[in-house]
Short mmCIF file of C-alpha atoms in Angstrom, two decimals:
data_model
loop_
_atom_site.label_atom_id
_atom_site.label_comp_id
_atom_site.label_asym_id
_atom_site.label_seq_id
_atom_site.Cartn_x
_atom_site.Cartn_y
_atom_site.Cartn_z
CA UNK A 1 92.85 10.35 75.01
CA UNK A 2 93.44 6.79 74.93
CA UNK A 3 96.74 7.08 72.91
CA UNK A 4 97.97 9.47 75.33
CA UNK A 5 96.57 6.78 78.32
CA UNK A 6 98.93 3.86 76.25
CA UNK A 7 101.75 5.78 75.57
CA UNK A 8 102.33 6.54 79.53
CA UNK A 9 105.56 5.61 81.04
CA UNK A 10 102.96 2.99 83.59
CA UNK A 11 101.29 1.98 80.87
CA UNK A 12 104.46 1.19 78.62
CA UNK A 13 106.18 -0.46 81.10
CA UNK A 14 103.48 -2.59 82.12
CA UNK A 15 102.86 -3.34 78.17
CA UNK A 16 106.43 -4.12 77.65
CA UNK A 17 107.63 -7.98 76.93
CA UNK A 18 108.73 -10.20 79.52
CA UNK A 19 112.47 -9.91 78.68
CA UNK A 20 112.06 -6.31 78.54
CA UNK A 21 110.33 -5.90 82.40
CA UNK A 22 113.21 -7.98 83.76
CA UNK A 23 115.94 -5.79 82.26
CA UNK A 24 114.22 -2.89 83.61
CA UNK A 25 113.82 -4.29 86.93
CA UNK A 26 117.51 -5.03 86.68
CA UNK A 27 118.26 -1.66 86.09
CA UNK A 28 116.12 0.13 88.56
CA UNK A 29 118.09 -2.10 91.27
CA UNK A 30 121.17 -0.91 90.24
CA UNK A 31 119.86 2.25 89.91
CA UNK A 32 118.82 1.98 93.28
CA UNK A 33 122.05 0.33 94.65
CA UNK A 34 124.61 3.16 93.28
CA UNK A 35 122.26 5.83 94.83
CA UNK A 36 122.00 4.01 98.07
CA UNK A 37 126.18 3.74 97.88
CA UNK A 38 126.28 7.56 96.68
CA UNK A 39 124.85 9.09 99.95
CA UNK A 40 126.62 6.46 102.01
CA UNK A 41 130.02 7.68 100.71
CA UNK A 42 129.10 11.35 100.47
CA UNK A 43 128.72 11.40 104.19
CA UNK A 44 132.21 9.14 104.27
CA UNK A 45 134.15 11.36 102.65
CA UNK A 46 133.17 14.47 103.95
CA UNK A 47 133.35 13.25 107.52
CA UNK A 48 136.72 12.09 106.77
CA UNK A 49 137.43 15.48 104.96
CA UNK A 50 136.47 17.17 108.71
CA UNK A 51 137.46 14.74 110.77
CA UNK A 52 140.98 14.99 108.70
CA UNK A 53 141.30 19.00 109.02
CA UNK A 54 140.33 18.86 112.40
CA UNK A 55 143.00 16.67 113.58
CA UNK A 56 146.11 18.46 111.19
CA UNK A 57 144.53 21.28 113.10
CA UNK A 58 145.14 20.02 116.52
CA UNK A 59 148.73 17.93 115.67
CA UNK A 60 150.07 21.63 113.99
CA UNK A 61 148.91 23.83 117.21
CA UNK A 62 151.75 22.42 118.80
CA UNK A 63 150.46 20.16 121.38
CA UNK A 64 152.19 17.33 123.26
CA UNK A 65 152.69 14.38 121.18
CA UNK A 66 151.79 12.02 123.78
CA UNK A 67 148.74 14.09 124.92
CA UNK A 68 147.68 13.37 121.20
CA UNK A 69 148.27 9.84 120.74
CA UNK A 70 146.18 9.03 123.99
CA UNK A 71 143.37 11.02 122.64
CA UNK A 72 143.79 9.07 119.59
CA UNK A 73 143.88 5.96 121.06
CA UNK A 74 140.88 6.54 123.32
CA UNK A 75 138.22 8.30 120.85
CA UNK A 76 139.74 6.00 117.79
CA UNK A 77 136.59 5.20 115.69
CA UNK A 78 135.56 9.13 116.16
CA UNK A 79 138.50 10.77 115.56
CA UNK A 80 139.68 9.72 111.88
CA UNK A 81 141.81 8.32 109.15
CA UNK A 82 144.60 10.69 110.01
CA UNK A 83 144.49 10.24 113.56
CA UNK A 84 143.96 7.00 112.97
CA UNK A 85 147.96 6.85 111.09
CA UNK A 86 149.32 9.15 113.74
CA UNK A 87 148.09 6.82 116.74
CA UNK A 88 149.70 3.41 114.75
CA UNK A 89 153.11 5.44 113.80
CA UNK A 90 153.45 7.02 117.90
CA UNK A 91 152.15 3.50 119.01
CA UNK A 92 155.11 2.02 116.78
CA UNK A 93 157.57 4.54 118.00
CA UNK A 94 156.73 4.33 121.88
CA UNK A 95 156.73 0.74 121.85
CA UNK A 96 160.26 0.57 119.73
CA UNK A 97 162.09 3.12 122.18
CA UNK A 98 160.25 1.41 125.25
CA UNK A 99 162.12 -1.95 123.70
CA UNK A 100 165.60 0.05 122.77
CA UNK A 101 165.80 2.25 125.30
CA UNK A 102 169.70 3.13 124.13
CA UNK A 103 170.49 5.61 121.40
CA UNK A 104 171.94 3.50 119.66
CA UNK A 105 171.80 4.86 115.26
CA UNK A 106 170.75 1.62 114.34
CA UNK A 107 168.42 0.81 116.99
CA UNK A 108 166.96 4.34 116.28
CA UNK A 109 166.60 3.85 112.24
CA UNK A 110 165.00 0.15 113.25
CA UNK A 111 162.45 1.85 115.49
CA UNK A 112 161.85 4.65 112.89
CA UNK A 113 161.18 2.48 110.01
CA UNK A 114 159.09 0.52 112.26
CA UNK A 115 156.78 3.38 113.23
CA UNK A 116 156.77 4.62 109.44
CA UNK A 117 155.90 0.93 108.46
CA UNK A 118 152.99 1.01 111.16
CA UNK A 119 152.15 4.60 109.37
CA UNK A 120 152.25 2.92 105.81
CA UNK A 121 149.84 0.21 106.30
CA UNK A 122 147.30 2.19 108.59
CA UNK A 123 147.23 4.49 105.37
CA UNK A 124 146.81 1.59 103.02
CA UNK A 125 144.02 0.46 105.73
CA UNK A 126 142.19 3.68 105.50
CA UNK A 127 142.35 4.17 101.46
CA UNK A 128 140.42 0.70 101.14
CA UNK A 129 137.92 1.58 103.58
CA UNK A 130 137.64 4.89 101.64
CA UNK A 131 137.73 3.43 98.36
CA UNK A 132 135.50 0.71 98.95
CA UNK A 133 131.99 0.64 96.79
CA UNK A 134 133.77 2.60 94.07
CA UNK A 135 134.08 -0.39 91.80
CA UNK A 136 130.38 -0.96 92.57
CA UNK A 137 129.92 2.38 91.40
CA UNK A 138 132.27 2.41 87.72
CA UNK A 139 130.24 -1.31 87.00
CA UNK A 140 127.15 0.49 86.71
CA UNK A 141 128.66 3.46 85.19
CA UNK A 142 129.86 1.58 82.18
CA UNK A 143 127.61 -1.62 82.14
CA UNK A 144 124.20 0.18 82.39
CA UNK A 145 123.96 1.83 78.90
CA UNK A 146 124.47 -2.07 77.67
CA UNK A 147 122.08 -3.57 79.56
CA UNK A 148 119.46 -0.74 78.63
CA UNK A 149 120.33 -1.13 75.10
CA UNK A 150 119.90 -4.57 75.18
CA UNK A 151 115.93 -3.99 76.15
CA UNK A 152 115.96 -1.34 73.70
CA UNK A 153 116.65 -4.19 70.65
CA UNK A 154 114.78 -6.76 72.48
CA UNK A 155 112.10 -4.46 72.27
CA UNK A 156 112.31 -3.23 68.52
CA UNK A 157 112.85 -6.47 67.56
CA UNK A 158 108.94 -7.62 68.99
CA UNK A 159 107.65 -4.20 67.60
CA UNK A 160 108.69 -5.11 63.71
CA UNK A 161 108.06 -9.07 64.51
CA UNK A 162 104.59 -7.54 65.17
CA UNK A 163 103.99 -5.73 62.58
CA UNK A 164 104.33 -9.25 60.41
CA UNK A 165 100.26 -9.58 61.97
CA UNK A 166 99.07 -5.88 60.50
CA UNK A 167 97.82 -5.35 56.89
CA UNK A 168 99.12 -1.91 57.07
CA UNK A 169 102.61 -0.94 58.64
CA UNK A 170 101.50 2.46 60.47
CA UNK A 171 103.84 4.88 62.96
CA UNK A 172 100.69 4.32 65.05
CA UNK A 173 101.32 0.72 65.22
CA UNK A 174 104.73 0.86 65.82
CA UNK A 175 105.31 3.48 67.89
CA UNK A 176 104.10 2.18 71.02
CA UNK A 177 106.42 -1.25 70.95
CA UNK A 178 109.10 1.75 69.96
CA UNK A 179 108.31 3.90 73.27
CA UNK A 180 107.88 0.76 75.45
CA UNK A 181 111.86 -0.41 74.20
CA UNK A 182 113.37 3.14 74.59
CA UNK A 183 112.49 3.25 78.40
CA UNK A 184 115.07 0.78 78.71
CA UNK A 185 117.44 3.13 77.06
CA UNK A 186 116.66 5.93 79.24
CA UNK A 187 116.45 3.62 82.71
CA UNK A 188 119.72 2.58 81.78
CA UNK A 189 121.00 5.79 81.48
CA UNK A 190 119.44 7.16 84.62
CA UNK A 191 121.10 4.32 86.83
CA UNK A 192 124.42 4.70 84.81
CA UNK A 193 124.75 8.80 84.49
CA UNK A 194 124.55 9.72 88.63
CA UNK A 195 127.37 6.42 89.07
CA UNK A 196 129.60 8.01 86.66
CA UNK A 197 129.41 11.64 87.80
CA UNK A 198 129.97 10.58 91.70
CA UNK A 199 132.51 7.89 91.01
CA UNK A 200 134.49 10.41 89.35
CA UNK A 201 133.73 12.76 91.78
CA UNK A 202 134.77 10.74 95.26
CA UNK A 203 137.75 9.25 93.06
CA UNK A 204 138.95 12.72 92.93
CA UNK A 205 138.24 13.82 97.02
CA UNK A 206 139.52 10.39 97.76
CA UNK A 207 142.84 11.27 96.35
CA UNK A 208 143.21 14.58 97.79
CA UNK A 209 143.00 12.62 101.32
CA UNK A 210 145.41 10.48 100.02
CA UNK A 211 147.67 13.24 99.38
CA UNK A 212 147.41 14.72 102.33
CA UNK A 213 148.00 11.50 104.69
CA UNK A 214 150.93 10.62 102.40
CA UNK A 215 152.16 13.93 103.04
CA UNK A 216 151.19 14.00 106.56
CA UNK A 217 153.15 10.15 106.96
CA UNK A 218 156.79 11.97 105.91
CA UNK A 219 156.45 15.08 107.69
CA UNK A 220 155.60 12.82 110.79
CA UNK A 221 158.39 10.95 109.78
CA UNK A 222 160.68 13.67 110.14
CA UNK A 223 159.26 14.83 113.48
CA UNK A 224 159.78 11.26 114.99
CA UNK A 225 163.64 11.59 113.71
CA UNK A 226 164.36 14.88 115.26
CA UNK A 227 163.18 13.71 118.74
CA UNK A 228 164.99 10.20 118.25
CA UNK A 229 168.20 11.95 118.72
#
């Protein structure tokens, strides 16, 4: 009953070495960090996800361009990435024809790549926001396993420098220094297996939107050039 009572995760962790406790600690932070940024851009990306087929849903029924941009403009931090690009390309393209106001072709191409410029970097804006905490999330992914290994040797290496005190070398004595050094093994690769799964997981939704707003930018593009002339 006793062995059982020592060789509980509590009990291990609280009989672990100094060095040991810290690099767990370390790891259940991280651990703790990742899952904190996990929800956080779970909820990002699918809001972005709706907010995104909500608006192609609205710009494709045909409705006045104008009509949209206000909207845009007005409800900006609720209505999305996309309509987020659309309101900085219009803005561009208003503000350029309000400026040109003659058809001239090269006053029209200026004013088009000016509103596909505005387009570009309100995309670029967007991605970062998206993509932000994902290098957060691949750090612990890779780094994690190392820094739970490293407990795991610190930890061996006190089990056999204790055995140097016992007349007989026993798997009784050794085991629990054993257990207490694996935990660090297996804390490490709780914090790192959940960061590697969702980092590959947003990476891949994140550039599906990115598809899709690139692809939204040029056909945009092409609109704005058919009622230039």
């Amino acid at each position: 009953m006793n062995a059982a009572q020592d060789l509980s995760f509590l009990a291990l962790i609280s009989n672990a070495h100094l060095i040991v406790q810290l690099i767990m600690a370390l790891l259940l932070g991280l651990s703790i960090m990742s899952w904190t940024y996990i929800f956080r851009k779970a909820f990002a990306v699918r809001a972005a996800r709706l907010q995104t087929e909500q608006f192609e849903r609205s710009f494709w029924a045909g409705g006045n361009l104008h009509t949209l941009h206000q909207n845009a403009s007005t409800t900006r931090e609720q209505s999305g990435a996309l309509a987020r690009i659309f309101e900085a390309g219009m803005g561009e393209f208003i503000k350029g024809k309000q400026a040109s106001p003659q058809r001239d072709p090269l006053e029209t191409g200026a004013v088009l790549d000016g509103a596909r410029r505005a387009m570009r970097a309100a995309f670029q804006r967007e991605l970062d926001g998206l993509d932000s905490h994902l290098n957060f999330l691949a750090s612990v992914g890779s780094v994690s396993p190392y820094i739970g290994l490293l407990g795991t040797v610190w930890g061996i290496m006190n089990a056999f420098r204790g055995l140097a005190n016992v007349q007989q070398a026993t798997l009784a004595a050794v085991a629990p220094g054993i257990a207490e050094a694996l935990i660090a093994t297996a804390i490490g690769l709780f914090a790192a297996i959940p960061a590697v799964v969702a980092y590959n997981r947003f990476t891949h939704d994140i550039d599906r939107l990115a598809i899709r707003f690139e692809s939204f930018v040029e056909e945009f593009s092409n609109i704005l050039q058919r009622q230039s002339r």
